[in-house]
Tab-separated table of C-alpha atoms in Angstrom:
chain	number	residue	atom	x	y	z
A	1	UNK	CA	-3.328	6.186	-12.750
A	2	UNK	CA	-1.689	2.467	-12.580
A	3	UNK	CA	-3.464	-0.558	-13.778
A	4	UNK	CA	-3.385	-1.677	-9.727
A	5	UNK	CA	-2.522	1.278	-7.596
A	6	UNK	CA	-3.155	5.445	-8.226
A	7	UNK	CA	0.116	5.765	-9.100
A	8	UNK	CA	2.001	5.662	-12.545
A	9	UNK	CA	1.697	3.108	-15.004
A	10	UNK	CA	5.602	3.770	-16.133
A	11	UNK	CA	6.188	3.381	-11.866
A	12	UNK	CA	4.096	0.128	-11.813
A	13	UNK	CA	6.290	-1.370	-14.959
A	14	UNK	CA	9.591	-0.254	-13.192
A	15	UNK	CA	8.217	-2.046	-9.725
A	16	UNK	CA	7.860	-5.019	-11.957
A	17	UNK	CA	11.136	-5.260	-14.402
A	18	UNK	CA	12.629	-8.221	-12.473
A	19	UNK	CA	9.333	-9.913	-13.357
A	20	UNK	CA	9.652	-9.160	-17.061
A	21	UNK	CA	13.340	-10.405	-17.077
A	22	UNK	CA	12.253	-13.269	-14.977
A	23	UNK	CA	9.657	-14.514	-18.240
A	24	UNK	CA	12.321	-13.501	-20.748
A	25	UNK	CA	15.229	-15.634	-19.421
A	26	UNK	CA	13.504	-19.004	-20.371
A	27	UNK	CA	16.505	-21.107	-20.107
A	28	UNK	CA	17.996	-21.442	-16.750
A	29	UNK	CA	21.057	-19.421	-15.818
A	30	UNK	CA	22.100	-22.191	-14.331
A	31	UNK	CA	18.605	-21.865	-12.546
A	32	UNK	CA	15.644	-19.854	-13.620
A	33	UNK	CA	15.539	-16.541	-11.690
A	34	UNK	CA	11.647	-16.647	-10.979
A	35	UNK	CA	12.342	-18.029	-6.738
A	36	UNK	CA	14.609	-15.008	-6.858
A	37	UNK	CA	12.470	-12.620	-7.774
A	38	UNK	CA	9.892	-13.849	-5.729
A	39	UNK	CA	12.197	-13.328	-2.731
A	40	UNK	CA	12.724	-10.208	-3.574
A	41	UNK	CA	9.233	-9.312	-3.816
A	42	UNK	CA	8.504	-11.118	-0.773
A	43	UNK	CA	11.262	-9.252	1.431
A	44	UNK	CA	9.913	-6.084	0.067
A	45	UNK	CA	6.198	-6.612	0.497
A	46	UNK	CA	6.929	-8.517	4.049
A	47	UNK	CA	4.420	-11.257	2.721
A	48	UNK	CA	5.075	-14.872	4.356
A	49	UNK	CA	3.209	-16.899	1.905
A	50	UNK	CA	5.600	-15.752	-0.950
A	51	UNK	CA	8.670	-16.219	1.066
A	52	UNK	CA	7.739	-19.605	1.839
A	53	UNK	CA	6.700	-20.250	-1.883
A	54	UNK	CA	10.123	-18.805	-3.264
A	55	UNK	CA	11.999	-21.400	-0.452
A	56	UNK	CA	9.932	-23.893	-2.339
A	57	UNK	CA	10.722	-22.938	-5.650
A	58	UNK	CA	14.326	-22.506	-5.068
A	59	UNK	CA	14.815	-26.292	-3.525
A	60	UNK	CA	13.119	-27.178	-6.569
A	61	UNK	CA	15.378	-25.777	-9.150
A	62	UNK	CA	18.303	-26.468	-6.973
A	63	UNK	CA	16.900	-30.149	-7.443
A	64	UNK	CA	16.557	-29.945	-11.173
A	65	UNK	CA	20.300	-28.798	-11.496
A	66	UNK	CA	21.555	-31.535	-9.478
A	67	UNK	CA	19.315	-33.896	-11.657
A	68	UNK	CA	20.726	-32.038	-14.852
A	69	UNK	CA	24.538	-32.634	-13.478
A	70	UNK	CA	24.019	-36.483	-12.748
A	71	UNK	CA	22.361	-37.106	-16.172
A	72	UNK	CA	24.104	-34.579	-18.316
A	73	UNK	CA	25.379	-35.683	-21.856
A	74	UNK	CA	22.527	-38.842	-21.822
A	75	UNK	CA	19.039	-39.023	-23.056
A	76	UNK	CA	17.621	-40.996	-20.246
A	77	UNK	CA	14.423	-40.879	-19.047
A	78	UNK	CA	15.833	-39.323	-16.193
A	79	UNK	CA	17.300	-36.246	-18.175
A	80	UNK	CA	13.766	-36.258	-19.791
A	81	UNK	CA	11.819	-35.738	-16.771
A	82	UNK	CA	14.763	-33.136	-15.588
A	83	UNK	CA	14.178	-30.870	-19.154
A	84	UNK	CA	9.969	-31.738	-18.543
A	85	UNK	CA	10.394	-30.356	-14.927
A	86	UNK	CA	12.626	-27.520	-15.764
A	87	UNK	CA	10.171	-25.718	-18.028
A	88	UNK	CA	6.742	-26.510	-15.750
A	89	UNK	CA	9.204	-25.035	-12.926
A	90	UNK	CA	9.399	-22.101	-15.465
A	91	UNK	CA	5.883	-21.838	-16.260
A	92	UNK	CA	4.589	-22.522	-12.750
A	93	UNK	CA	6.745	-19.754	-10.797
A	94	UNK	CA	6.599	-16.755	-13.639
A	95	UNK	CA	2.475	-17.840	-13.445
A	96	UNK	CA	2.893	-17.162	-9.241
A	97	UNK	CA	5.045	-14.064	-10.016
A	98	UNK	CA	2.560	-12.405	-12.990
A	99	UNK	CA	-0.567	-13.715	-10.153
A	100	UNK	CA	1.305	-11.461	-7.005
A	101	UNK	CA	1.736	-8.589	-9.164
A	102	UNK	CA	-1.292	-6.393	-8.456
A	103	UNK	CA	-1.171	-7.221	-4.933
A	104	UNK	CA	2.938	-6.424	-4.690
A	105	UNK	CA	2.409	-3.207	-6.424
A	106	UNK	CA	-0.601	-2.639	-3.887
A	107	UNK	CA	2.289	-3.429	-0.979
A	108	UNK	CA	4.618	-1.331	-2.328
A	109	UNK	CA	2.286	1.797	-2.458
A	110	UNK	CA	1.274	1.593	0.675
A	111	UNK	CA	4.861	1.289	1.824
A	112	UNK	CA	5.370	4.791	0.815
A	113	UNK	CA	2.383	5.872	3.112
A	114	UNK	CA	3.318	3.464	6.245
A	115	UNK	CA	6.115	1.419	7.630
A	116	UNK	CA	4.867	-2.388	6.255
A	117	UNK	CA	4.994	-5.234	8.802
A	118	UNK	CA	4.541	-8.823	8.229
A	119	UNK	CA	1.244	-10.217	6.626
A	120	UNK	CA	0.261	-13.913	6.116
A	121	UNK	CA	-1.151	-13.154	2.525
A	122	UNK	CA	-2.452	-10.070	0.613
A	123	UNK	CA	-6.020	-12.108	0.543
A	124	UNK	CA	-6.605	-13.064	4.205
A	125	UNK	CA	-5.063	-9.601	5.001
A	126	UNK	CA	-7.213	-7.711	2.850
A	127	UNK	CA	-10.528	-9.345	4.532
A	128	UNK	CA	-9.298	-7.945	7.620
A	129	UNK	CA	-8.678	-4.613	6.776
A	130	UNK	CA	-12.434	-4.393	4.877
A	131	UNK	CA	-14.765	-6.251	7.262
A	132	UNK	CA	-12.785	-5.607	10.671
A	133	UNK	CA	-15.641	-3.656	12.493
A	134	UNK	CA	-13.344	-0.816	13.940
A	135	UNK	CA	-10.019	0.637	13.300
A	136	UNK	CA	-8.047	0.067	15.586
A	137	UNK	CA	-4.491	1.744	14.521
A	138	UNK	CA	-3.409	4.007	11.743
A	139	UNK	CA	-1.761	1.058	9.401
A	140	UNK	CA	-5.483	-0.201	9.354
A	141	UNK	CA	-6.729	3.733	8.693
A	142	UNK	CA	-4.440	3.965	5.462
A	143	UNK	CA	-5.037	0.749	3.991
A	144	UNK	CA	-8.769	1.040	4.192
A	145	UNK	CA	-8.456	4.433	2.493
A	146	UNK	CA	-6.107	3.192	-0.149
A	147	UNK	CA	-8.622	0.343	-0.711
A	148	UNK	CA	-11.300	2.456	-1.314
A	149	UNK	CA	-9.458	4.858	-3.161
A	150	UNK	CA	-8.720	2.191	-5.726
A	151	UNK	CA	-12.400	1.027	-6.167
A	152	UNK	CA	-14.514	4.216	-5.996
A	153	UNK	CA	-14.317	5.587	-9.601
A	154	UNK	CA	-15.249	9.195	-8.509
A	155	UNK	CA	-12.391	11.330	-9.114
A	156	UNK	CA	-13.813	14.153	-6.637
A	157	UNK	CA	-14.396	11.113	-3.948
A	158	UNK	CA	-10.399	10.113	-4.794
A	159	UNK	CA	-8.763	13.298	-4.548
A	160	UNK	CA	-10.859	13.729	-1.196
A	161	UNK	CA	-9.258	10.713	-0.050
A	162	UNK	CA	-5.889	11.524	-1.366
A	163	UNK	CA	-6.353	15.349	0.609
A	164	UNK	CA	-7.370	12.884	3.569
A	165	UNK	CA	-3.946	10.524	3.060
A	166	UNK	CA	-1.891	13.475	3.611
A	167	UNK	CA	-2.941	15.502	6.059
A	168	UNK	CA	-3.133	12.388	8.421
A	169	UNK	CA	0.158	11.836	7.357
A	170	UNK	CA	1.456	15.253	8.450
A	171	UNK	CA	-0.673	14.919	11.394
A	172	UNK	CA	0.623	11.605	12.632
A	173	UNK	CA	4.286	12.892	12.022
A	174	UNK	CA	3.081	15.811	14.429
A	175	UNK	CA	1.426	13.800	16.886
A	176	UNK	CA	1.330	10.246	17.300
A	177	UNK	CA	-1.428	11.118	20.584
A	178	UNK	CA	-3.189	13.147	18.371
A	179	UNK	CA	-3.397	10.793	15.474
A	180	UNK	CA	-4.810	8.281	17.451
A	181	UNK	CA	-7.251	10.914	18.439
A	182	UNK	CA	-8.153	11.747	14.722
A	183	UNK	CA	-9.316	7.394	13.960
A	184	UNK	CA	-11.832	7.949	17.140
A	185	UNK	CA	-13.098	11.107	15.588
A	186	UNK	CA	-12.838	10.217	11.715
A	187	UNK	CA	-13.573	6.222	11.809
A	188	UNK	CA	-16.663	6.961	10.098
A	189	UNK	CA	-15.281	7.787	6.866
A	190	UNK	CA	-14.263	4.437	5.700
A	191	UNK	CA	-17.444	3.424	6.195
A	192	UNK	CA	-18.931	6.053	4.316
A	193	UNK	CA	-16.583	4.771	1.544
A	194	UNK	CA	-17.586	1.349	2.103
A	195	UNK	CA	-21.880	2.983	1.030
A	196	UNK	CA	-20.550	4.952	-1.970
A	197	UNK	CA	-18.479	2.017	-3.504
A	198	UNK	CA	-21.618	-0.560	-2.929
A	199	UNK	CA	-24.464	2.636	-4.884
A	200	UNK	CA	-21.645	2.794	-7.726
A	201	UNK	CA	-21.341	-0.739	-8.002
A	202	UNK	CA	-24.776	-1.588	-7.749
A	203	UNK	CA	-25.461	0.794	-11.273
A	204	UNK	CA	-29.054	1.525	-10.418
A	205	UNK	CA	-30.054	4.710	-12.300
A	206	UNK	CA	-32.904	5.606	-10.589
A	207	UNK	CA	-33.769	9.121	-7.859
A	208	UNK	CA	-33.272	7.211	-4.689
A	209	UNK	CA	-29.737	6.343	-5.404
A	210	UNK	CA	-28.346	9.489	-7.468
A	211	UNK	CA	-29.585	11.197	-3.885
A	212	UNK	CA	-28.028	8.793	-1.794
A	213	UNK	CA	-24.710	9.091	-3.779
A	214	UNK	CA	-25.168	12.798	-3.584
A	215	UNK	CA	-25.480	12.953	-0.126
A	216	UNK	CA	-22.622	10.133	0.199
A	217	UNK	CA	-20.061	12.756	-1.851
A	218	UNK	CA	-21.337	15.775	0.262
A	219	UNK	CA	-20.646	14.176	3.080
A	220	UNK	CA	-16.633	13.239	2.281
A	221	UNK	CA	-15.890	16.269	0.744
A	222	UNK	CA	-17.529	18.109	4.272
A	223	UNK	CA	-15.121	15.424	6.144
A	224	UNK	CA	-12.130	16.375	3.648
A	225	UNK	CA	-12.868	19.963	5.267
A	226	UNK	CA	-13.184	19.062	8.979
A	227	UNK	CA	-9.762	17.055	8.071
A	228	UNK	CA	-8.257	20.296	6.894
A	229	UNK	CA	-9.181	22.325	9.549
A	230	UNK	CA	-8.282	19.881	12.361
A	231	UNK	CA	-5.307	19.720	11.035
A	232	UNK	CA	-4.616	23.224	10.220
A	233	UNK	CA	-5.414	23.939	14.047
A	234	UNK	CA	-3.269	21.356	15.409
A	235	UNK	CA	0.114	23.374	13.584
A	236	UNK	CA	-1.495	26.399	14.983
A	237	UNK	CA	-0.893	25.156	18.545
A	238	UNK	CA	1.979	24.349	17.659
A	239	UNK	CA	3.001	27.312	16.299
A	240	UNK	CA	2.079	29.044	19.221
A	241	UNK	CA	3.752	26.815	21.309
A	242	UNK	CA	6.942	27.786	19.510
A	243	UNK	CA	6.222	31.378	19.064
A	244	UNK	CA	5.762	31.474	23.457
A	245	UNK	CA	9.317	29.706	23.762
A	246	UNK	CA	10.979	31.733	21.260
A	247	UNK	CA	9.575	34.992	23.311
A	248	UNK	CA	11.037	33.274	26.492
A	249	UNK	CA	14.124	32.624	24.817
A	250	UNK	CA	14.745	36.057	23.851
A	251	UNK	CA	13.936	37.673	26.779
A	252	UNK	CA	16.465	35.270	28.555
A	253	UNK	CA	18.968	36.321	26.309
A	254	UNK	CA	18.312	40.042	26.943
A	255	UNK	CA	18.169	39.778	30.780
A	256	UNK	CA	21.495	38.193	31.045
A	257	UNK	CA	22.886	40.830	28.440
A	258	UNK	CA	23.459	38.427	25.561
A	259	UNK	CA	20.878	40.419	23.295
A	260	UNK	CA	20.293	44.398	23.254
A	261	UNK	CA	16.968	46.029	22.836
């Protein structure tokens, strides 16, 4: 598992190569690359507060190079300030990009779970997603889980979730009805989630909280298994569904002499 997500660390430090370059090309080419990247982070992550930071940035050292052309070749105070501003440009918008990189990679692995849309910030969306009293549509469903996933250090409790991840996943692919159907019926895990992470956090080693956590992990793994078996029944239908067609089909075929016995 990654430093900030459950996946790779070798996927996290690919994710994050433009960042790397962006700290090791200190001198600007003929601007540093750090609004750049940031864009690019921000288009992928669909975060608005980046995007308008990497504007920002970019007007900036689009101002230092115009500074840099006018007083090029002197050592004027001006050209001083330009070389000051230049590297606190440099240090100020690699700080931003190292800062958004937890919360990027975050973005980016849920991106391979849902379709992203548009957020204000990762911190005012990420109170949402935790205190928001019911979910209310699947992109909410995932991103709890993921949260949780990330903070509960149980590895049963997180390859529960992960079991949970997918098969709502297949199921949703199946049937959007359906899968709306399932956060009605299944809401309650998250909040069992939310329980578990507070006992392991609190670290109280004493009887009353080993059997809470007990019953906590008994009662996600017995969810994993209603998950499983909801699902499991839902391509049964289906299969039936296709199986009665496919009869239909055949005996079609044989009535209008298209198919021998």
């Amino acid at each position: 598992m990654g430093w900030a997500t459950k996946k790779s660390k070798p996927w996290e430090i690919r994710q994050l190569i433009w960042t790397f370059l962006s700290i090791v090309l200190v001198l600007p080419l003929p601007i540093h690359v750090h609004p750049l990247v940031m864009m690019k982070q921000a288009s992928q992550s669909k975060v608005r507060s980046w995007m308008l930071t990497a504007w920002t940035l970019l007007l900036v050292e689009l101002g230092l190079l115009v500074s840099f052309v006018i007083f090029f070749g002197t050592l004027s105070q001006g050209m001083l300030l330009t070389l000051a501003g230049s590297v606190l440009s440099y240090i100020v918008g690699n700080s931003l990009l190292l800062n958004q990189a937890k919360p990027y990679l975050r973005r980016l692995e849920l991106k391979e779970h849902r379709e992203l849309y548009w957020i204000s910030s990762p911190n005012s969306q990420k109170q949402i997603e935790i205190s928001a009293p019911s979910i209310d549509t699947p992109q909410y469903f995932v991103e709890r889980l993921l949260h949780w996933r990330k903070e509960i250090e149980n590895p049963k409790i997180q390859k529960d979730i992960d079991k949970i991840l997918r098969l709502f996943q297949l199921l949703e692919k199946k049937d959007a009805r359906e899968a709306e159907k399932f956060l009605m019926r299944h809401s309650t895990i998250v909040n069992v989630l939310m329980q578990y992470d507070e006992l392991e956090n609190a670290k109280l080693n004493n009887q009353v909280t080993f059997e809470s956590q007990r019953k906590l992990e008994t009662v996600i793994q017995q969810a994993a298994i209603a998950v499983e078996e909801e699902v499991t029944n839902q391509f049964k239908m289906g299969m039936l569904d296709v199986s009665a067609e496919t009869d239909v089909y055949i005996q079609t075929l044989k009535s209008r002499n298209l198919l021998k016995d």
